PDB file of C-alpha atoms in Angstrom:
ATOM      1  CA  MET A   3       0.000   0.000   0.000  1.00 43.00           C
ATOM      2  CA  SER A   4       1.322   3.411  -0.881  1.00 42.00           C
ATOM      3  CA  HIS A   5       1.196   6.110   1.776  1.00 45.00           C
ATOM      4  CA  ASP A   6       2.327   8.968  -0.384  1.00 44.00           C
ATOM      5  CA  GLY A   7      -1.152  10.297  -1.054  1.00 41.00           C
ATOM      6  CA  SER A   8      -0.925   9.357  -4.734  1.00 42.00           C
ATOM      7  CA  HIS A   9      -4.174   7.362  -4.675  1.00 41.00           C
ATOM      8  CA  ASP A  10      -7.345   8.980  -5.863  1.00 43.00           C
ATOM      9  CA  GLY A  11      -9.673  10.399  -3.245  1.00 40.00           C
ATOM     10  CA  HIS A  12     -12.255   7.607  -3.569  1.00 47.00           C
ATOM     11  CA  GLN A  13      -9.839   4.915  -2.607  1.00 59.00           C
ATOM     12  CA  HIS A  14      -8.214   6.868   0.194  1.00 73.00           C
ATOM     13  CA  PRO A  15     -10.630   9.492   1.466  1.00 77.00           C
ATOM     14  CA  ARG A  16      -8.100  10.954   3.895  1.00 90.00           C
ATOM     15  CA  SER A  17      -4.947  11.303   1.857  1.00 85.00           C
ATOM     16  CA  GLY A  18      -3.436  14.726   2.461  1.00 92.00           C
ATOM     17  CA  LEU A  19      -3.968  14.478   6.231  1.00 97.00           C
ATOM     18  CA  ARG A  20      -0.850  14.171   8.378  1.00 98.00           C
ATOM     19  CA  LEU A  21      -0.578  12.785  11.912  1.00 98.00           C
ATOM     20  CA  MET A  22       2.490  12.796  14.173  1.00 98.00           C
ATOM     21  CA  HIS A  23       2.845  10.641  17.294  1.00 98.00           C
ATOM     22  CA  VAL A  24       5.671  11.644  19.659  1.00 98.00           C
ATOM     23  CA  HIS A  25       6.845   8.758  21.863  1.00 98.00           C
ATOM     24  CA  ALA A  26       9.587   8.201  24.411  1.00 97.00           C
ATOM     25  CA  HIS A  27      10.928   4.753  23.454  1.00 95.00           C
ATOM     26  CA  PRO A  28      10.702   2.209  20.655  1.00 95.00           C
ATOM     27  CA  ASP A  29       7.621   0.040  21.482  1.00 94.00           C
ATOM     28  CA  ASP A  30       5.543   2.964  22.830  1.00 95.00           C
ATOM     29  CA  GLU A  31       4.117   3.505  19.330  1.00 97.00           C
ATOM     30  CA  SER A  32       2.843  -0.088  19.418  1.00 96.00           C
ATOM     31  CA  SER A  33       1.480  -0.084  22.975  1.00 95.00           C
ATOM     32  CA  LYS A  34      -0.280   3.304  22.747  1.00 96.00           C
ATOM     33  CA  GLY A  35      -2.638   4.234  19.932  1.00 97.00           C
ATOM     34  CA  ALA A  36      -1.380   1.577  17.498  1.00 98.00           C
ATOM     35  CA  ALA A  37      -4.777   0.356  16.306  1.00 98.00           C
ATOM     36  CA  SER A  38      -5.974   3.854  15.414  1.00 98.00           C
ATOM     37  CA  THR A  39      -2.571   4.454  13.803  1.00 98.00           C
ATOM     38  CA  ALA A  40      -3.037   1.414  11.551  1.00 98.00           C
ATOM     39  CA  MET A  41      -6.607   2.489  10.762  1.00 98.00           C
ATOM     40  CA  TYR A  42      -5.543   5.990   9.746  1.00 98.00           C
ATOM     41  CA  VAL A  43      -2.746   4.561   7.585  1.00 97.00           C
ATOM     42  CA  ALA A  44      -5.302   2.317   5.856  1.00 97.00           C
ATOM     43  CA  GLN A  45      -7.438   5.405   5.197  1.00 96.00           C
ATOM     44  CA  GLY A  46      -4.533   7.141   3.471  1.00 96.00           C
ATOM     45  CA  VAL A  47      -3.342   9.381   6.300  1.00 97.00           C
ATOM     46  CA  ASP A  48       0.402  10.037   6.408  1.00 97.00           C
ATOM     47  CA  VAL A  49       1.365   8.895   9.933  1.00 98.00           C
ATOM     48  CA  HIS A  50       4.801   9.702  11.312  1.00 98.00           C
ATOM     49  CA  VAL A  51       6.231   8.396  14.588  1.00 98.00           C
ATOM     50  CA  VAL A  52       8.900  10.352  16.445  1.00 98.00           C
ATOM     51  CA  THR A  53      10.907   8.309  18.961  1.00 97.00           C
ATOM     52  CA  CYS A  54      12.766  10.480  21.479  1.00 97.00           C
ATOM     53  CA  THR A  55      15.274   7.864  22.715  1.00 96.00           C
ATOM     54  CA  GLY A  56      16.759   4.595  21.537  1.00 93.00           C
ATOM     55  CA  GLY A  57      15.406   2.613  24.492  1.00 89.00           C
ATOM     56  CA  GLU A  58      18.994   1.685  25.386  1.00 88.00           C
ATOM     57  CA  ARG A  59      18.292   1.299  29.109  1.00 86.00           C
ATOM     58  CA  GLY A  60      15.026  -0.612  28.754  1.00 81.00           C
ATOM     59  CA  SER A  61      14.923  -3.905  30.645  1.00 81.00           C
ATOM     60  CA  ILE A  62      14.437  -7.106  28.678  1.00 86.00           C
ATOM     61  CA  LEU A  63      10.853  -7.925  29.629  1.00 87.00           C
ATOM     62  CA  ASN A  64      10.431 -11.106  27.596  1.00 89.00           C
ATOM     63  CA  PRO A  65      12.095 -14.047  29.413  1.00 89.00           C
ATOM     64  CA  LYS A  66      12.756 -15.804  26.083  1.00 90.00           C
ATOM     65  CA  MET A  67      14.927 -12.881  24.968  1.00 89.00           C
ATOM     66  CA  ASP A  68      16.824 -12.482  28.241  1.00 89.00           C
ATOM     67  CA  ARG A  69      20.157 -13.691  26.928  1.00 90.00           C
ATOM     68  CA  PRO A  70      23.678 -12.231  27.167  1.00 89.00           C
ATOM     69  CA  ASP A  71      23.997 -11.880  23.363  1.00 89.00           C
ATOM     70  CA  ILE A  72      20.799  -9.830  23.229  1.00 88.00           C
ATOM     71  CA  LEU A  73      21.843  -7.617  26.132  1.00 86.00           C
ATOM     72  CA  ALA A  74      25.230  -6.958  24.528  1.00 88.00           C
ATOM     73  CA  ASN A  75      23.565  -5.647  21.342  1.00 89.00           C
ATOM     74  CA  ILE A  76      20.417  -4.115  22.851  1.00 88.00           C
ATOM     75  CA  THR A  77      20.651  -0.760  21.056  1.00 87.00           C
ATOM     76  CA  GLU A  78      20.914  -2.346  17.622  1.00 90.00           C
ATOM     77  CA  ILE A  79      18.277  -4.970  18.395  1.00 93.00           C
ATOM     78  CA  ARG A  80      15.776  -2.371  19.555  1.00 93.00           C
ATOM     79  CA  ARG A  81      16.365  -0.443  16.319  1.00 94.00           C
ATOM     80  CA  GLN A  82      15.631  -3.577  14.301  1.00 96.00           C
ATOM     81  CA  GLU A  83      12.479  -4.235  16.339  1.00 95.00           C
ATOM     82  CA  MET A  84      11.353  -0.686  15.632  1.00 96.00           C
ATOM     83  CA  GLU A  85      11.882  -1.202  11.899  1.00 97.00           C
ATOM     84  CA  ARG A  86       9.660  -4.291  11.963  1.00 97.00           C
ATOM     85  CA  ALA A  87       6.923  -2.521  13.949  1.00 97.00           C
ATOM     86  CA  ARG A  88       7.126   0.459  11.595  1.00 97.00           C
ATOM     87  CA  ASP A  89       6.556  -1.801   8.585  1.00 97.00           C
ATOM     88  CA  ILE A  90       3.630  -3.562  10.256  1.00 98.00           C
ATOM     89  CA  LEU A  91       1.926  -0.257  11.139  1.00 98.00           C
ATOM     90  CA  GLY A  92       2.772   1.377   7.793  1.00 98.00           C
ATOM     91  CA  VAL A  93       4.264   4.505   9.385  1.00 98.00           C
ATOM     92  CA  THR A  94       7.391   6.506   8.756  1.00 98.00           C
ATOM     93  CA  GLN A  95       9.600   7.238  11.743  1.00 98.00           C
ATOM     94  CA  ASP A  96      12.438   9.418  13.015  1.00 97.00           C
ATOM     95  CA  TRP A  97      14.712   9.078  16.045  1.00 97.00           C
ATOM     96  CA  LEU A  98      15.369  12.291  17.956  1.00 97.00           C
ATOM     97  CA  GLY A  99      18.639  10.711  19.094  1.00 95.00           C
ATOM     98  CA  PHE A 100      18.459  11.230  22.863  1.00 97.00           C
ATOM     99  CA  VAL A 101      19.668   8.599  25.337  1.00 95.00           C
ATOM    100  CA  ASP A 102      17.187   6.579  27.393  1.00 94.00           C
ATOM    101  CA  SER A 103      17.094   7.743  31.038  1.00 94.00           C
ATOM    102  CA  GLY A 104      16.201   4.316  32.428  1.00 91.00           C
ATOM    103  CA  TRP A 105      13.697   3.592  35.178  1.00 87.00           C
ATOM    104  CA  PRO A 106      15.215   4.689  38.529  1.00 86.00           C
ATOM    105  CA  GLU A 107      14.790   1.953  41.126  1.00 85.00           C
ATOM    106  CA  GLY A 108      15.386   2.116  44.859  1.00 83.00           C
ATOM    107  CA  ASP A 109      14.407   4.266  47.820  1.00 83.00           C
ATOM    108  CA  PRO A 110      15.568   6.947  47.602  1.00 86.00           C
ATOM    109  CA  LYS A 111      15.793   6.761  43.822  1.00 85.00           C
ATOM    110  CA  PRO A 112      19.324   7.153  42.438  1.00 88.00           C
ATOM    111  CA  PRO A 113      20.186  10.231  40.373  1.00 91.00           C
ATOM    112  CA  LEU A 114      19.459   9.959  36.649  1.00 93.00           C
ATOM    113  CA  PRO A 115      22.432   9.013  34.458  1.00 93.00           C
ATOM    114  CA  GLU A 116      24.437  11.933  33.115  1.00 94.00           C
ATOM    115  CA  GLY A 117      23.543  13.011  29.578  1.00 94.00           C
ATOM    116  CA  CYS A 118      20.209  11.175  29.509  1.00 96.00           C
ATOM    117  CA  PHE A 119      17.087  12.565  27.818  1.00 97.00           C
ATOM    118  CA  ALA A 120      15.335  13.591  31.041  1.00 96.00           C
ATOM    119  CA  LEU A 121      18.256  15.875  31.961  1.00 97.00           C
ATOM    120  CA  VAL A 122      18.581  17.693  28.621  1.00 98.00           C
ATOM    121  CA  PRO A 123      17.411  21.337  29.006  1.00 97.00           C
ATOM    122  CA  LEU A 124      13.932  21.755  27.516  1.00 98.00           C
ATOM    123  CA  GLU A 125      14.875  24.428  24.977  1.00 97.00           C
ATOM    124  CA  GLU A 126      17.565  22.132  23.584  1.00 98.00           C
ATOM    125  CA  ALA A 127      15.490  18.935  23.774  1.00 98.00           C
ATOM    126  CA  ALA A 128      12.573  20.506  21.872  1.00 98.00           C
ATOM    127  CA  ALA A 129      14.730  21.774  18.987  1.00 98.00           C
ATOM    128  CA  PRO A 130      14.922  18.577  16.882  1.00 98.00           C
ATOM    129  CA  LEU A 131      11.169  18.090  17.280  1.00 98.00           C
ATOM    130  CA  VAL A 132      10.475  21.669  16.168  1.00 98.00           C
ATOM    131  CA  ARG A 133      12.588  20.973  13.083  1.00 98.00           C
ATOM    132  CA  LEU A 134      10.618  17.802  12.300  1.00 98.00           C
ATOM    133  CA  ILE A 135       7.223  19.458  12.820  1.00 98.00           C
ATOM    134  CA  ARG A 136       8.220  22.235  10.421  1.00 98.00           C
ATOM    135  CA  GLU A 137       9.538  19.758   7.893  1.00 98.00           C
ATOM    136  CA  LEU A 138       6.668  17.228   8.015  1.00 98.00           C
ATOM    137  CA  ARG A 139       3.853  19.720   8.755  1.00 98.00           C
ATOM    138  CA  PRO A 140       1.479  17.452  10.711  1.00 98.00           C
ATOM    139  CA  HIS A 141      -2.106  18.611  11.197  1.00 98.00           C
ATOM    140  CA  VAL A 142      -2.415  16.626  14.431  1.00 98.00           C
ATOM    141  CA  VAL A 143       0.193  15.787  17.094  1.00 98.00           C
ATOM    142  CA  THR A 144      -0.260  13.268  19.917  1.00 98.00           C
ATOM    143  CA  THR A 145       1.852  12.757  23.040  1.00 98.00           C
ATOM    144  CA  TYR A 146       1.509  11.802  26.734  1.00 97.00           C
ATOM    145  CA  ASP A 147      -0.264  13.694  29.503  1.00 97.00           C
ATOM    146  CA  GLU A 148       1.678  15.644  32.146  1.00 96.00           C
ATOM    147  CA  ARG A 149       2.097  12.477  34.232  1.00 95.00           C
ATOM    148  CA  GLY A 150       3.734  10.759  31.281  1.00 91.00           C
ATOM    149  CA  GLY A 151       0.969   8.153  31.163  1.00 88.00           C
ATOM    150  CA  TYR A 152       3.099   6.554  33.849  1.00 85.00           C
ATOM    151  CA  PRO A 153       5.863   8.403  35.667  1.00 87.00           C
ATOM    152  CA  HIS A 154       8.896   7.259  33.665  1.00 93.00           C
ATOM    153  CA  PRO A 155      11.317  10.220  33.431  1.00 95.00           C
ATOM    154  CA  ASP A 156      11.456   9.868  29.622  1.00 96.00           C
ATOM    155  CA  HIS A 157       7.658   9.888  29.317  1.00 97.00           C
ATOM    156  CA  ILE A 158       7.349  13.055  31.377  1.00 97.00           C
ATOM    157  CA  LYS A 159      10.139  14.668  29.352  1.00 98.00           C
ATOM    158  CA  CYS A 160       8.451  13.538  26.118  1.00 98.00           C
ATOM    159  CA  HIS A 161       5.267  15.312  27.263  1.00 98.00           C
ATOM    160  CA  GLN A 162       7.188  18.524  28.024  1.00 98.00           C
ATOM    161  CA  VAL A 163       9.121  18.443  24.754  1.00 98.00           C
ATOM    162  CA  SER A 164       5.988  17.764  22.679  1.00 98.00           C
ATOM    163  CA  VAL A 165       3.976  20.598  24.246  1.00 98.00           C
ATOM    164  CA  ALA A 166       6.893  23.030  23.897  1.00 98.00           C
ATOM    165  CA  ALA A 167       7.555  22.075  20.258  1.00 98.00           C
ATOM    166  CA  PHE A 168       3.842  22.206  19.359  1.00 98.00           C
ATOM    167  CA  GLU A 169       3.766  25.827  20.556  1.00 98.00           C
ATOM    168  CA  ALA A 170       7.149  26.857  19.170  1.00 98.00           C
ATOM    169  CA  ALA A 171       6.882  25.317  15.703  1.00 98.00           C
ATOM    170  CA  GLY A 172       4.361  27.910  14.514  1.00 97.00           C
ATOM    171  CA  ASP A 173       6.198  30.905  15.996  1.00 98.00           C
ATOM    172  CA  PRO A 174       8.610  32.588  13.563  1.00 97.00           C
ATOM    173  CA  GLU A 175      10.447  34.190  16.520  1.00 97.00           C
ATOM    174  CA  ARG A 176      11.364  30.798  18.011  1.00 97.00           C
ATOM    175  CA  TYR A 177      14.112  28.625  16.535  1.00 98.00           C
ATOM    176  CA  PRO A 178      14.300  30.820  13.412  1.00 97.00           C
ATOM    177  CA  ASP A 179      17.012  28.659  11.834  1.00 97.00           C
ATOM    178  CA  LEU A 180      14.995  25.412  12.014  1.00 97.00           C
ATOM    179  CA  GLY A 181      12.771  25.863   8.968  1.00 97.00           C
ATOM    180  CA  GLU A 182       9.575  27.633   7.924  1.00 97.00           C
ATOM    181  CA  PRO A 183       7.073  27.942  10.802  1.00 98.00           C
ATOM    182  CA  TRP A 184       4.226  25.414  10.840  1.00 98.00           C
ATOM    183  CA  GLN A 185       1.416  25.361  13.388  1.00 98.00           C
ATOM    184  CA  PRO A 186      -0.238  21.958  13.855  1.00 98.00           C
ATOM    185  CA  LEU A 187      -3.990  22.316  14.323  1.00 98.00           C
ATOM    186  CA  LYS A 188      -4.631  19.894  17.199  1.00 98.00           C
ATOM    187  CA  LEU A 189      -2.710  18.439  20.140  1.00 98.00           C
ATOM    188  CA  TYR A 190      -3.875  15.292  21.937  1.00 98.00           C
ATOM    189  CA  TYR A 191      -2.794  13.288  24.961  1.00 98.00           C
ATOM    190  CA  HIS A 192      -3.076   9.491  24.991  1.00 97.00           C
ATOM    191  CA  HIS A 193      -5.424   8.047  27.600  1.00 97.00           C
ATOM    192  CA  GLY A 194      -5.055   4.420  26.597  1.00 92.00           C
ATOM    193  CA  PHE A 195      -4.572   3.022  30.094  1.00 91.00           C
ATOM    194  CA  ASN A 196      -7.614   4.518  31.742  1.00 94.00           C
ATOM    195  CA  ARG A 197      -9.255   2.955  34.764  1.00 95.00           C
ATOM    196  CA  PRO A 198     -12.827   2.623  33.387  1.00 96.00           C
ATOM    197  CA  LYS A 199     -11.482   0.633  30.416  1.00 97.00           C
ATOM    198  CA  THR A 200      -9.369  -1.587  32.661  1.00 96.00           C
ATOM    199  CA  GLN A 201     -12.356  -2.159  34.984  1.00 97.00           C
ATOM    200  CA  ALA A 202     -14.685  -2.971  32.078  1.00 97.00           C
ATOM    201  CA  ILE A 203     -12.269  -5.516  30.607  1.00 97.00           C
ATOM    202  CA  HIS A 204     -11.637  -7.002  34.059  1.00 97.00           C
ATOM    203  CA  ASP A 205     -15.395  -7.400  34.651  1.00 97.00           C
ATOM    204  CA  ALA A 206     -15.884  -8.985  31.221  1.00 97.00           C
ATOM    205  CA  MET A 207     -13.082 -11.483  31.849  1.00 97.00           C
ATOM    206  CA  LEU A 208     -14.715 -12.559  35.130  1.00 97.00           C
ATOM    207  CA  ALA A 209     -18.141 -12.722  33.456  1.00 97.00           C
ATOM    208  CA  HIS A 210     -16.659 -15.148  30.906  1.00 97.00           C
ATOM    209  CA  GLY A 211     -15.156 -17.254  33.695  1.00 97.00           C
ATOM    210  CA  LEU A 212     -11.618 -16.179  32.812  1.00 95.00           C
ATOM    211  CA  GLU A 213      -8.864 -14.962  35.087  1.00 94.00           C
ATOM    212  CA  SER A 214      -8.324 -11.210  34.808  1.00 95.00           C
ATOM    213  CA  PRO A 215      -4.741  -9.941  34.558  1.00 94.00           C
ATOM    214  CA  TYR A 216      -5.860  -6.660  36.150  1.00 94.00           C
ATOM    215  CA  ALA A 217      -7.147  -7.769  39.570  1.00 94.00           C
ATOM    216  CA  ASP A 218      -4.137  -6.585  41.579  1.00 93.00           C
ATOM    217  CA  ARG A 219      -3.694  -3.413  39.584  1.00 93.00           C
ATOM    218  CA  LEU A 220      -7.318  -2.364  40.050  1.00 95.00           C
ATOM    219  CA  GLU A 221      -7.113  -3.001  43.776  1.00 94.00           C
ATOM    220  CA  ASP A 222      -4.264  -0.471  44.064  1.00 93.00           C
ATOM    221  CA  TRP A 223      -5.680   1.989  41.503  1.00 94.00           C
ATOM    222  CA  LYS A 224      -7.611   4.749  43.204  1.00 93.00           C
ATOM    223  CA  PRO A 225     -10.559   5.912  41.083  1.00 93.00           C
ATOM    224  CA  GLU A 226     -10.138   9.451  39.723  1.00 94.00           C
ATOM    225  CA  PRO A 227     -13.369  10.305  37.928  1.00 95.00           C
ATOM    226  CA  GLU A 228     -12.213  13.869  37.196  1.00 96.00           C
ATOM    227  CA  TRP A 229      -9.086  12.510  35.475  1.00 96.00           C
ATOM    228  CA  ASP A 230     -11.094  10.035  33.373  1.00 96.00           C
ATOM    229  CA  ALA A 231     -13.480  12.849  32.455  1.00 96.00           C
ATOM    230  CA  ARG A 232     -10.612  14.463  30.533  1.00 97.00           C
ATOM    231  CA  ILE A 233     -11.091  11.968  27.689  1.00 98.00           C
ATOM    232  CA  THR A 234     -12.688  13.887  24.814  1.00 98.00           C
ATOM    233  CA  THR A 235     -12.112  11.600  21.858  1.00 98.00           C
ATOM    234  CA  ARG A 236     -12.804   7.893  21.446  1.00 98.00           C
ATOM    235  CA  VAL A 237     -11.634   6.553  18.094  1.00 98.00           C
ATOM    236  CA  PRO A 238     -13.346   3.284  17.034  1.00 98.00           C
ATOM    237  CA  CYS A 239     -10.560   1.071  15.679  1.00 98.00           C
ATOM    238  CA  SER A 240     -11.194  -2.494  16.869  1.00 98.00           C
ATOM    239  CA  ASP A 241     -10.794  -3.851  13.311  1.00 97.00           C
ATOM    240  CA  TYR A 242      -7.094  -3.030  13.715  1.00 98.00           C
ATOM    241  CA  PHE A 243      -6.465  -4.608  17.128  1.00 97.00           C
ATOM    242  CA  GLY A 244      -4.795  -7.510  15.296  1.00 96.00           C
ATOM    243  CA  VAL A 245      -2.352  -5.177  13.547  1.00 98.00           C
ATOM    244  CA  ARG A 246      -1.633  -3.536  16.904  1.00 97.00           C
ATOM    245  CA  ASP A 247      -0.840  -6.943  18.392  1.00 96.00           C
ATOM    246  CA  GLN A 248       1.535  -7.800  15.541  1.00 97.00           C
ATOM    247  CA  ALA A 249       3.341  -4.478  16.013  1.00 97.00           C
ATOM    248  CA  LEU A 250       3.653  -5.179  19.744  1.00 96.00           C
ATOM    249  CA  LEU A 251       5.090  -8.641  19.102  1.00 96.00           C
ATOM    250  CA  ALA A 252       7.729  -7.096  16.821  1.00 96.00           C
ATOM    251  CA  HIS A 253       9.235  -5.558  19.983  1.00 95.00           C
ATOM    252  CA  ALA A 254      10.315  -8.997  21.139  1.00 94.00           C
ATOM    253  CA  THR A 255      12.692  -7.823  23.879  1.00 92.00           C
ATOM    254  CA  GLN A 256       9.945  -5.742  25.491  1.00 91.00           C
ATOM    255  CA  ILE A 257       6.762  -7.738  25.000  1.00 90.00           C
ATOM    256  CA  ASP A 258       6.232 -11.213  26.430  1.00 90.00           C
ATOM    257  CA  PRO A 259       3.765 -13.057  24.145  1.00 90.00           C
ATOM    258  CA  ASP A 260       2.646 -15.057  27.200  1.00 89.00           C
ATOM    259  CA  GLY A 261       2.310 -11.968  29.381  1.00 86.00           C
ATOM    260  CA  MET A 262      -0.360  -9.474  30.345  1.00 84.00           C
ATOM    261  CA  TRP A 263      -0.566  -7.781  26.908  1.00 85.00           C
ATOM    262  CA  PHE A 264      -2.126 -10.913  25.431  1.00 92.00           C
ATOM    263  CA  ALA A 265      -4.046 -12.285  28.426  1.00 93.00           C
ATOM    264  CA  VAL A 266      -7.374 -10.799  27.267  1.00 96.00           C
ATOM    265  CA  PRO A 267      -8.987 -12.456  24.209  1.00 95.00           C
ATOM    266  CA  ARG A 268      -9.293 -10.030  21.336  1.00 95.00           C
ATOM    267  CA  GLU A 269     -13.027 -10.763  21.032  1.00 96.00           C
ATOM    268  CA  ILE A 270     -13.550  -9.434  24.557  1.00 97.00           C
ATOM    269  CA  GLN A 271     -11.486  -6.331  23.858  1.00 97.00           C
ATOM    270  CA  GLU A 272     -13.445  -5.647  20.658  1.00 97.00           C
ATOM    271  CA  GLU A 273     -16.777  -6.101  22.371  1.00 97.00           C
ATOM    272  CA  VAL A 274     -16.067  -4.249  25.634  1.00 97.00           C
ATOM    273  CA  TRP A 275     -13.813  -1.387  24.522  1.00 98.00           C
ATOM    274  CA  PRO A 276     -13.540  -0.965  20.745  1.00 98.00           C
ATOM    275  CA  THR A 277     -11.923   2.489  20.913  1.00 98.00           C
ATOM    276  CA  GLU A 278      -8.584   4.122  21.632  1.00 98.00           C
ATOM    277  CA  ASP A 279      -9.020   7.147  23.843  1.00 98.00           C
ATOM    278  CA  PHE A 280      -7.476  10.607  23.729  1.00 98.00           C
ATOM    279  CA  GLU A 281      -7.783  14.041  25.282  1.00 98.00           C
ATOM    280  CA  LEU A 282      -7.944  17.076  22.992  1.00 98.00           C
ATOM    281  CA  VAL A 283      -5.720  19.640  24.682  1.00 98.00           C
ATOM    282  CA  VAL A 284      -5.241  22.382  22.087  1.00 98.00           C
ATOM    283  CA  SER A 285      -7.338  22.971  18.986  1.00 97.00           C
ATOM    284  CA  HIS A 286      -6.985  25.707  16.401  1.00 97.00           C
ATOM    285  CA  VAL A 287     -10.122  24.468  14.608  1.00 96.00           C
ATOM    286  CA  ALA A 288     -13.749  24.268  15.697  1.00 94.00           C
ATOM    287  CA  SER A 289     -14.597  20.726  16.735  1.00 90.00           C
ATOM    288  CA  GLU A 290     -17.544  19.535  18.798  1.00 93.00           C
ATOM    289  CA  LEU A 291     -16.812  17.365  21.809  1.00 96.00           C
ATOM    290  CA  PRO A 292     -16.994  14.465  22.324  1.00 98.00           C
ATOM    291  CA  GLU A 293     -15.226  13.380  19.129  1.00 98.00           C
ATOM    292  CA  SER A 294     -14.654  10.035  17.421  1.00 98.00           C
ATOM    293  CA  ASP A 295     -11.877  11.187  15.081  1.00 98.00           C
ATOM    294  CA  LEU A 296      -8.527  12.916  15.678  1.00 98.00           C
ATOM    295  CA  PHE A 297      -9.129  14.954  12.502  1.00 97.00           C
ATOM    296  CA  ALA A 298     -12.603  16.192  13.481  1.00 96.00           C
ATOM    297  CA  GLY A 299     -12.953  19.841  12.434  1.00 95.00           C
ATOM    298  CA  ILE A 300     -10.051  19.741   9.954  1.00 95.00           C
ATOM    299  CA  THR A 301     -11.898  20.266   6.716  1.00 86.00           C
ATOM    300  CA  ASP A 302      -9.329  21.647   4.333  1.00 77.00           C
ATOM    301  CA  PRO A 303      -5.862  20.224   4.968  1.00 77.00           C
ATOM    302  CA  SER A 304      -3.041  21.954   3.140  1.00 78.00           C
TER     303      SER A 304
END
């Protein structure tokens, strides 16, 4: 399938639209918003993934891949995994080139490693993303909420960098040497791991007499209705859950095929929660909430 917009409008009603996902590590593009990504690609949207770090400090989370030869070549292997996932999803992708900060463990937590992404000053860290936004001219940008989705230092930094670059890219006064200004029209935060969804899937698993992988997590997860109420946009994309799963499996060092990601039958996921969920944070177009499409209100893309 060609993603260059060369198809006629009937075949690909959405060619000409451009979507950019900004993620912290390779595999985040497959674990967050991947089904809607694959759906938009199939509709002719030009989808570009930006990966802030190389995932160099990520643990090997799949026991079958926990081998010395893999660990010794982890940077290269994670790049190859990303290439496979990219092909499965049909996206283009750029690395920002920052170094993974790792997940600090211990009490108190140790200082972050010198030179890592989380410690790069914001003005400097946002620059390569501003350049890419101006070059690729996305209409819509997605990233994580201010908590990072979960509090990994790279996810929080990714949020800060994305918000800063979204604002700066359209301002001719900022980063004047990084290309012609371009203002994306909408900024979204991912809300893929929300509690109501997790609860609904958990309940459905029990109703089908199956063991839920979420029992312990839900017990510790304090309900925050006001946080969940921030979701503005639910994109129906269950037809692409299979593509999402294939993209996840491409990240073999990170995703255990026998683990939690695949503990819930796809039929249950499709029936109980057929959407991927987002929060519209900034919009320069008129769009009525709630939405079912990240491009709602964008009528004349140029």
